[in-house]
JSON list of C-alpha atoms in Angstrom, two decimals:
[
{"chain": "N", "resi": 1, "resn": "MET", "atom": "CA", "xyz": [-27.47, 6.57, 69.82]},
{"chain": "N", "resi": 2, "resn": "SER", "atom": "CA", "xyz": [-30.21, 4.50, 68.16]},
{"chain": "N", "resi": 3, "resn": "ASN", "atom": "CA", "xyz": [-33.47, 3.43, 69.81]},
{"chain": "N", "resi": 4, "resn": "LYS", "atom": "CA", "xyz": [-32.88, -0.13, 68.56]},
{"chain": "N", "resi": 5, "resn": "HIS", "atom": "CA", "xyz": [-32.33, -2.82, 71.17]},
{"chain": "N", "resi": 6, "resn": "LEU", "atom": "CA", "xyz": [-29.47, -5.30, 71.20]},
{"chain": "N", "resi": 7, "resn": "THR", "atom": "CA", "xyz": [-30.68, -8.32, 69.27]},
{"chain": "N", "resi": 8, "resn": "HIS", "atom": "CA", "xyz": [-28.10, -10.75, 70.63]},
{"chain": "N", "resi": 9, "resn": "LEU", "atom": "CA", "xyz": [-29.50, -10.60, 74.17]},
{"chain": "N", "resi": 10, "resn": "ASN", "atom": "CA", "xyz": [-32.69, -12.36, 75.23]},
{"chain": "N", "resi": 11, "resn": "GLU", "atom": "CA", "xyz": [-35.27, -10.95, 77.66]},
{"chain": "N", "resi": 12, "resn": "ASN", "atom": "CA", "xyz": [-33.04, -12.04, 80.57]},
{"chain": "N", "resi": 13, "resn": "GLY", "atom": "CA", "xyz": [-29.97, -10.27, 79.17]},
{"chain": "N", "resi": 14, "resn": "GLU", "atom": "CA", "xyz": [-28.31, -13.54, 78.19]},
{"chain": "N", "resi": 15, "resn": "ALA", "atom": "CA", "xyz": [-26.39, -14.13, 74.97]},
{"chain": "N", "resi": 16, "resn": "ASN", "atom": "CA", "xyz": [-28.73, -15.38, 72.30]},
{"chain": "N", "resi": 17, "resn": "MET", "atom": "CA", "xyz": [-28.38, -16.32, 68.62]},
{"chain": "N", "resi": 18, "resn": "VAL", "atom": "CA", "xyz": [-31.03, -14.31, 66.78]},
{"chain": "N", "resi": 19, "resn": "ASP", "atom": "CA", "xyz": [-33.88, -16.36, 65.28]},
{"chain": "N", "resi": 20, "resn": "VAL", "atom": "CA", "xyz": [-34.02, -15.47, 61.58]},
{"chain": "N", "resi": 21, "resn": "THR", "atom": "CA", "xyz": [-36.58, -18.15, 60.68]},
{"chain": "N", "resi": 22, "resn": "GLU", "atom": "CA", "xyz": [-39.31, -15.66, 59.78]},
{"chain": "N", "resi": 23, "resn": "LYS", "atom": "CA", "xyz": [-37.06, -13.17, 57.99]},
{"chain": "N", "resi": 24, "resn": "SER", "atom": "CA", "xyz": [-37.44, -12.81, 54.23]},
{"chain": "N", "resi": 25, "resn": "VAL", "atom": "CA", "xyz": [-34.85, -14.29, 51.93]},
{"chain": "N", "resi": 26, "resn": "THR", "atom": "CA", "xyz": [-33.32, -11.38, 50.04]},
{"chain": "N", "resi": 27, "resn": "SER", "atom": "CA", "xyz": [-30.14, -10.57, 48.18]},
{"chain": "N", "resi": 28, "resn": "ARG", "atom": "CA", "xyz": [-27.67, -9.11, 50.66]},
{"chain": "N", "resi": 29, "resn": "THR", "atom": "CA", "xyz": [-24.32, -7.42, 50.13]},
{"chain": "N", "resi": 30, "resn": "ALA", "atom": "CA", "xyz": [-21.80, -5.76, 52.44]},
{"chain": "N", "resi": 31, "resn": "THR", "atom": "CA", "xyz": [-18.49, -4.05, 51.88]},
{"chain": "N", "resi": 32, "resn": "ALA", "atom": "CA", "xyz": [-15.81, -3.30, 54.44]},
{"chain": "N", "resi": 33, "resn": "GLU", "atom": "CA", "xyz": [-12.38, -1.75, 54.46]},
{"chain": "N", "resi": 34, "resn": "GLY", "atom": "CA", "xyz": [-9.32, -1.49, 56.65]},
{"chain": "N", "resi": 35, "resn": "TYR", "atom": "CA", "xyz": [-5.71, -0.39, 56.47]},
{"chain": "N", "resi": 36, "resn": "ILE", "atom": "CA", "xyz": [-2.27, -1.65, 57.35]},
{"chain": "N", "resi": 37, "resn": "SER", "atom": "CA", "xyz": [0.42, 1.02, 57.65]},
{"chain": "N", "resi": 38, "resn": "MET", "atom": "CA", "xyz": [4.05, 0.10, 57.21]},
{"chain": "N", "resi": 39, "resn": "SER", "atom": "CA", "xyz": [7.47, 1.54, 56.48]},
{"chain": "N", "resi": 40, "resn": "THR", "atom": "CA", "xyz": [8.10, 2.91, 53.00]},
{"chain": "N", "resi": 41, "resn": "PRO", "atom": "CA", "xyz": [10.70, 0.21, 52.18]},
{"chain": "N", "resi": 42, "resn": "THR", "atom": "CA", "xyz": [8.28, -2.57, 53.23]},
{"chain": "N", "resi": 43, "resn": "LEU", "atom": "CA", "xyz": [5.50, -1.14, 51.08]},
{"chain": "N", "resi": 44, "resn": "ALA", "atom": "CA", "xyz": [7.87, -0.82, 48.11]},
{"chain": "N", "resi": 45, "resn": "MET", "atom": "CA", "xyz": [9.06, -4.40, 48.58]},
{"chain": "N", "resi": 46, "resn": "ILE", "atom": "CA", "xyz": [5.59, -5.94, 48.59]},
{"chain": "N", "resi": 47, "resn": "ALA", "atom": "CA", "xyz": [4.33, -3.66, 45.80]},
{"chain": "N", "resi": 48, "resn": "ALA", "atom": "CA", "xyz": [7.21, -4.84, 43.61]},
{"chain": "N", "resi": 49, "resn": "GLY", "atom": "CA", "xyz": [6.58, -8.48, 44.53]},
{"chain": "N", "resi": 50, "resn": "GLU", "atom": "CA", "xyz": [10.07, -8.79, 45.99]},
{"chain": "N", "resi": 51, "resn": "HIS", "atom": "CA", "xyz": [9.20, -10.29, 49.39]},
{"chain": "N", "resi": 52, "resn": "LYS", "atom": "CA", "xyz": [11.14, -13.51, 49.94]},
{"chain": "N", "resi": 53, "resn": "LYS", "atom": "CA", "xyz": [7.89, -15.20, 51.05]},
{"chain": "N", "resi": 54, "resn": "GLY", "atom": "CA", "xyz": [6.37, -14.56, 47.61]},
{"chain": "N", "resi": 55, "resn": "ASP", "atom": "CA", "xyz": [3.19, -12.73, 46.60]},
{"chain": "N", "resi": 56, "resn": "VAL", "atom": "CA", "xyz": [1.89, -11.52, 49.96]},
{"chain": "N", "resi": 57, "resn": "PHE", "atom": "CA", "xyz": [-1.24, -10.03, 48.36]},
{"chain": "N", "resi": 58, "resn": "ALA", "atom": "CA", "xyz": [-2.23, -13.39, 46.85]},
{"chain": "N", "resi": 59, "resn": "VAL", "atom": "CA", "xyz": [-1.84, -15.14, 50.20]},
{"chain": "N", "resi": 60, "resn": "ALA", "atom": "CA", "xyz": [-3.71, -12.37, 52.07]},
{"chain": "N", "resi": 61, "resn": "ARG", "atom": "CA", "xyz": [-6.53, -12.45, 49.48]},
{"chain": "N", "resi": 62, "resn": "ILE", "atom": "CA", "xyz": [-7.04, -16.19, 49.93]},
{"chain": "N", "resi": 63, "resn": "ALA", "atom": "CA", "xyz": [-6.84, -15.82, 53.73]},
{"chain": "N", "resi": 64, "resn": "GLY", "atom": "CA", "xyz": [-9.51, -13.10, 53.66]},
{"chain": "N", "resi": 65, "resn": "ILE", "atom": "CA", "xyz": [-11.83, -15.16, 51.47]},
{"chain": "N", "resi": 66, "resn": "GLN", "atom": "CA", "xyz": [-11.35, -18.22, 53.68]},
{"chain": "N", "resi": 67, "resn": "ALA", "atom": "CA", "xyz": [-11.97, -16.14, 56.81]},
{"chain": "N", "resi": 68, "resn": "ALA", "atom": "CA", "xyz": [-15.29, -14.81, 55.49]},
{"chain": "N", "resi": 69, "resn": "LYS", "atom": "CA", "xyz": [-16.38, -18.40, 54.87]},
{"chain": "N", "resi": 70, "resn": "LYS", "atom": "CA", "xyz": [-15.38, -19.33, 58.45]},
{"chain": "N", "resi": 71, "resn": "CYS", "atom": "CA", "xyz": [-16.92, -16.30, 60.19]},
{"chain": "N", "resi": 72, "resn": "ALA", "atom": "CA", "xyz": [-19.52, -18.31, 62.11]},
{"chain": "N", "resi": 73, "resn": "ASP", "atom": "CA", "xyz": [-16.71, -20.49, 63.52]},
{"chain": "N", "resi": 74, "resn": "LEU", "atom": "CA", "xyz": [-14.93, -17.38, 64.84]},
{"chain": "N", "resi": 75, "resn": "ILE", "atom": "CA", "xyz": [-17.76, -15.11, 66.05]},
{"chain": "N", "resi": 76, "resn": "PRO", "atom": "CA", "xyz": [-19.94, -17.10, 68.47]},
{"chain": "N", "resi": 77, "resn": "LEU", "atom": "CA", "xyz": [-23.42, -15.74, 67.63]},
{"chain": "N", "resi": 78, "resn": "CYS", "atom": "CA", "xyz": [-23.00, -15.39, 63.84]},
{"chain": "N", "resi": 79, "resn": "HIS", "atom": "CA", "xyz": [-25.15, -17.57, 61.63]},
{"chain": "N", "resi": 80, "resn": "PRO", "atom": "CA", "xyz": [-23.34, -19.94, 59.26]},
{"chain": "N", "resi": 81, "resn": "LEU", "atom": "CA", "xyz": [-23.98, -18.49, 55.80]},
{"chain": "N", "resi": 82, "resn": "MET", "atom": "CA", "xyz": [-23.86, -19.81, 52.25]},
{"chain": "N", "resi": 83, "resn": "LEU", "atom": "CA", "xyz": [-21.88, -16.98, 50.68]},
{"chain": "N", "resi": 84, "resn": "SER", "atom": "CA", "xyz": [-22.26, -16.63, 46.93]},
{"chain": "N", "resi": 85, "resn": "LYS", "atom": "CA", "xyz": [-19.40, -14.14, 46.48]},
{"chain": "N", "resi": 86, "resn": "VAL", "atom": "CA", "xyz": [-16.38, -13.03, 48.49]},
{"chain": "N", "resi": 87, "resn": "GLN", "atom": "CA", "xyz": [-13.92, -10.58, 47.00]},
{"chain": "N", "resi": 88, "resn": "VAL", "atom": "CA", "xyz": [-10.82, -9.10, 48.63]},
{"chain": "N", "resi": 89, "resn": "ASP", "atom": "CA", "xyz": [-8.86, -6.31, 46.95]},
{"chain": "N", "resi": 90, "resn": "PHE", "atom": "CA", "xyz": [-5.85, -4.17, 47.83]},
{"chain": "N", "resi": 91, "resn": "GLU", "atom": "CA", "xyz": [-4.99, -0.56, 47.06]},
{"chain": "N", "resi": 92, "resn": "ILE", "atom": "CA", "xyz": [-1.45, 0.65, 47.64]},
{"chain": "N", "resi": 93, "resn": "ASP", "atom": "CA", "xyz": [-1.31, 4.14, 49.13]},
{"chain": "N", "resi": 94, "resn": "GLU", "atom": "CA", "xyz": [2.29, 5.29, 48.72]},
{"chain": "N", "resi": 95, "resn": "VAL", "atom": "CA", "xyz": [1.58, 8.77, 50.11]},
{"chain": "N", "resi": 96, "resn": "ASN", "atom": "CA", "xyz": [0.53, 7.36, 53.50]},
{"chain": "N", "resi": 97, "resn": "SER", "atom": "CA", "xyz": [2.71, 4.23, 53.26]},
{"chain": "N", "resi": 98, "resn": "GLN", "atom": "CA", "xyz": [-0.20, 1.87, 53.73]},
{"chain": "N", "resi": 99, "resn": "VAL", "atom": "CA", "xyz": [-2.33, -0.74, 52.03]},
{"chain": "N", "resi": 100, "resn": "LYS", "atom": "CA", "xyz": [-6.10, -0.36, 51.95]},
{"chain": "N", "resi": 101, "resn": "VAL", "atom": "CA", "xyz": [-7.89, -3.72, 52.09]},
{"chain": "N", "resi": 102, "resn": "ILE", "atom": "CA", "xyz": [-11.44, -3.85, 50.68]},
{"chain": "N", "resi": 103, "resn": "SER", "atom": "CA", "xyz": [-13.88, -6.75, 50.89]},
{"chain": "N", "resi": 104, "resn": "LEU", "atom": "CA", "xyz": [-17.23, -7.52, 49.29]},
{"chain": "N", "resi": 105, "resn": "CYS", "atom": "CA", "xyz": [-19.50, -10.31, 50.51]},
{"chain": "N", "resi": 106, "resn": "LYS", "atom": "CA", "xyz": [-22.78, -11.39, 48.90]},
{"chain": "N", "resi": 107, "resn": "LEU", "atom": "CA", "xyz": [-25.49, -13.97, 49.39]},
{"chain": "N", "resi": 108, "resn": "THR", "atom": "CA", "xyz": [-29.19, -14.60, 49.10]},
{"chain": "N", "resi": 109, "resn": "GLY", "atom": "CA", "xyz": [-30.44, -15.34, 52.58]},
{"chain": "N", "resi": 110, "resn": "GLN", "atom": "CA", "xyz": [-32.13, -14.29, 55.80]},
{"chain": "N", "resi": 111, "resn": "THR", "atom": "CA", "xyz": [-29.34, -12.35, 57.48]},
{"chain": "N", "resi": 112, "resn": "GLY", "atom": "CA", "xyz": [-26.71, -9.83, 56.51]},
{"chain": "N", "resi": 113, "resn": "VAL", "atom": "CA", "xyz": [-23.07, -10.31, 55.62]},
{"chain": "N", "resi": 114, "resn": "GLU", "atom": "CA", "xyz": [-21.44, -7.39, 57.44]},
{"chain": "N", "resi": 115, "resn": "MET", "atom": "CA", "xyz": [-19.54, -9.65, 59.85]},
{"chain": "N", "resi": 116, "resn": "GLU", "atom": "CA", "xyz": [-18.20, -11.74, 56.98]},
{"chain": "N", "resi": 117, "resn": "ALA", "atom": "CA", "xyz": [-16.97, -8.60, 55.18]},
{"chain": "N", "resi": 118, "resn": "LEU", "atom": "CA", "xyz": [-15.30, -7.33, 58.38]},
{"chain": "N", "resi": 119, "resn": "THR", "atom": "CA", "xyz": [-13.72, -10.72, 59.03]},
{"chain": "N", "resi": 120, "resn": "ALA", "atom": "CA", "xyz": [-12.35, -10.88, 55.47]},
{"chain": "N", "resi": 121, "resn": "VAL", "atom": "CA", "xyz": [-10.67, -7.47, 55.87]},
{"chain": "N", "resi": 122, "resn": "SER", "atom": "CA", "xyz": [-9.37, -8.25, 59.36]},
{"chain": "N", "resi": 123, "resn": "VAL", "atom": "CA", "xyz": [-7.77, -11.56, 58.44]},
{"chain": "N", "resi": 124, "resn": "ALA", "atom": "CA", "xyz": [-6.33, -10.19, 55.18]},
{"chain": "N", "resi": 125, "resn": "CYS", "atom": "CA", "xyz": [-4.68, -7.40, 57.22]},
{"chain": "N", "resi": 126, "resn": "LEU", "atom": "CA", "xyz": [-3.46, -9.90, 59.81]},
{"chain": "N", "resi": 127, "resn": "THR", "atom": "CA", "xyz": [-2.01, -12.07, 57.06]},
{"chain": "N", "resi": 128, "resn": "LEU", "atom": "CA", "xyz": [-0.14, -9.11, 55.57]},
{"chain": "N", "resi": 129, "resn": "PHE", "atom": "CA", "xyz": [1.21, -8.39, 59.06]},
{"chain": "N", "resi": 130, "resn": "ASP", "atom": "CA", "xyz": [2.23, -12.00, 59.57]},
{"chain": "N", "resi": 131, "resn": "MET", "atom": "CA", "xyz": [4.05, -12.24, 56.27]},
{"chain": "N", "resi": 132, "resn": "CYS", "atom": "CA", "xyz": [5.91, -8.93, 56.73]},
{"chain": "N", "resi": 133, "resn": "LYS", "atom": "CA", "xyz": [6.52, -8.79, 60.50]},
{"chain": "N", "resi": 134, "resn": "ALA", "atom": "CA", "xyz": [10.12, -10.03, 60.23]},
{"chain": "N", "resi": 135, "resn": "VAL", "atom": "CA", "xyz": [11.06, -7.00, 58.13]},
{"chain": "N", "resi": 136, "resn": "ASP", "atom": "CA", "xyz": [8.67, -4.48, 59.73]},
{"chain": "N", "resi": 137, "resn": "PRO", "atom": "CA", "xyz": [7.35, -5.34, 63.22]},
{"chain": "N", "resi": 138, "resn": "ALA", "atom": "CA", "xyz": [6.04, -1.77, 63.71]},
{"chain": "N", "resi": 139, "resn": "MET", "atom": "CA", "xyz": [3.22, -2.17, 61.15]},
{"chain": "N", "resi": 140, "resn": "GLU", "atom": "CA", "xyz": [-0.20, -1.01, 62.35]},
{"chain": "N", "resi": 141, "resn": "ILE", "atom": "CA", "xyz": [-3.66, -2.28, 61.42]},
{"chain": "N", "resi": 142, "resn": "HIS", "atom": "CA", "xyz": [-6.40, 0.34, 61.69]},
{"chain": "N", "resi": 143, "resn": "GLY", "atom": "CA", "xyz": [-9.64, 1.76, 60.37]},
{"chain": "N", "resi": 144, "resn": "ILE", "atom": "CA", "xyz": [-11.56, -1.48, 59.92]},
{"chain": "N", "resi": 145, "resn": "LYS", "atom": "CA", "xyz": [-15.21, -0.65, 59.25]},
{"chain": "N", "resi": 146, "resn": "VAL", "atom": "CA", "xyz": [-18.33, -1.54, 57.29]},
{"chain": "N", "resi": 147, "resn": "MET", "atom": "CA", "xyz": [-18.75, 0.78, 54.32]},
{"chain": "N", "resi": 148, "resn": "THR", "atom": "CA", "xyz": [-22.07, -0.39, 52.83]},
{"chain": "N", "resi": 149, "resn": "LYS", "atom": "CA", "xyz": [-24.82, -2.91, 53.34]},
{"chain": "N", "resi": 150, "resn": "VAL", "atom": "CA", "xyz": [-27.70, -3.71, 51.04]},
{"chain": "N", "resi": 151, "resn": "GLY", "atom": "CA", "xyz": [-30.70, -5.99, 51.51]},
{"chain": "N", "resi": 152, "resn": "GLY", "atom": "CA", "xyz": [-33.09, -7.16, 54.17]},
{"chain": "N", "resi": 153, "resn": "LYS", "atom": "CA", "xyz": [-35.76, -5.16, 55.94]},
{"chain": "N", "resi": 154, "resn": "SER", "atom": "CA", "xyz": [-33.47, -2.19, 56.58]},
{"chain": "N", "resi": 155, "resn": "GLY", "atom": "CA", "xyz": [-32.65, -1.85, 52.88]},
{"chain": "N", "resi": 156, "resn": "GLN", "atom": "CA", "xyz": [-29.54, 0.09, 51.95]},
{"chain": "N", "resi": 157, "resn": "TRP", "atom": "CA", "xyz": [-27.00, 1.74, 54.25]},
{"chain": "N", "resi": 158, "resn": "GLU", "atom": "CA", "xyz": [-23.84, 3.60, 53.31]},
{"chain": "N", "resi": 159, "resn": "ARG", "atom": "CA", "xyz": [-21.25, 5.07, 55.65]},
{"chain": "N", "resi": 160, "resn": "SER", "atom": "CA", "xyz": [-21.41, 8.82, 55.65]},
{"chain": "N", "resi": 161, "resn": "ILE", "atom": "CA", "xyz": [-18.29, 10.93, 56.00]},
{"chain": "N", "resi": 162, "resn": "THR", "atom": "CA", "xyz": [-19.40, 11.99, 59.51]},
{"chain": "N", "resi": 163, "resn": "CYS", "atom": "CA", "xyz": [-19.86, 8.38, 60.80]}
]
C-alpha cells in the first residue's frame, strides 16, 4: 500500500473536489481496457456484422466516446475536462470468446484523464451488453483497468504484469 493520502477527502474526512488551480498545465494521456465475454455464436454474429440491431461496435464506440466526455457528470468529484482526443477500439478474441475494449484519452490540462478512459471502456462494454443481451444474457464484463498514464507531476506510469 502507498504512503499517499486520499486526495478526495478534506482534513475533516469529508468528500472534497481536489483544487487543481496551482497544478501545471501539461499534456496528459491515459489508456484503459476491459473485456466482455460472450457465447461463441454471439461473438461470431457481431464479428460478422450480422446482428439485427446493426453494427454494435460502431454504436459502442460512439457510446464510449460520449461517456468519456460526460465523465464529470457521472463521477461526482471528477473535474470537467476539455478532452482533445478520445479513441475507443475493439479486439475480437475468438480463443476466449470475448471482446477486448481499449480506450485512449488525451488533453492538455491540470488533471489526469484516467477516469475518462475507464468510463469510455465501461460504457462501451455496457453498450455491447445492452445491444446483445436479447441473444446472450449470460455475457460478463470484467477486467476493467487503467493500463497507462502520462503527464503531470507523477510523470509516466504503466501497469506491470504483477499489478
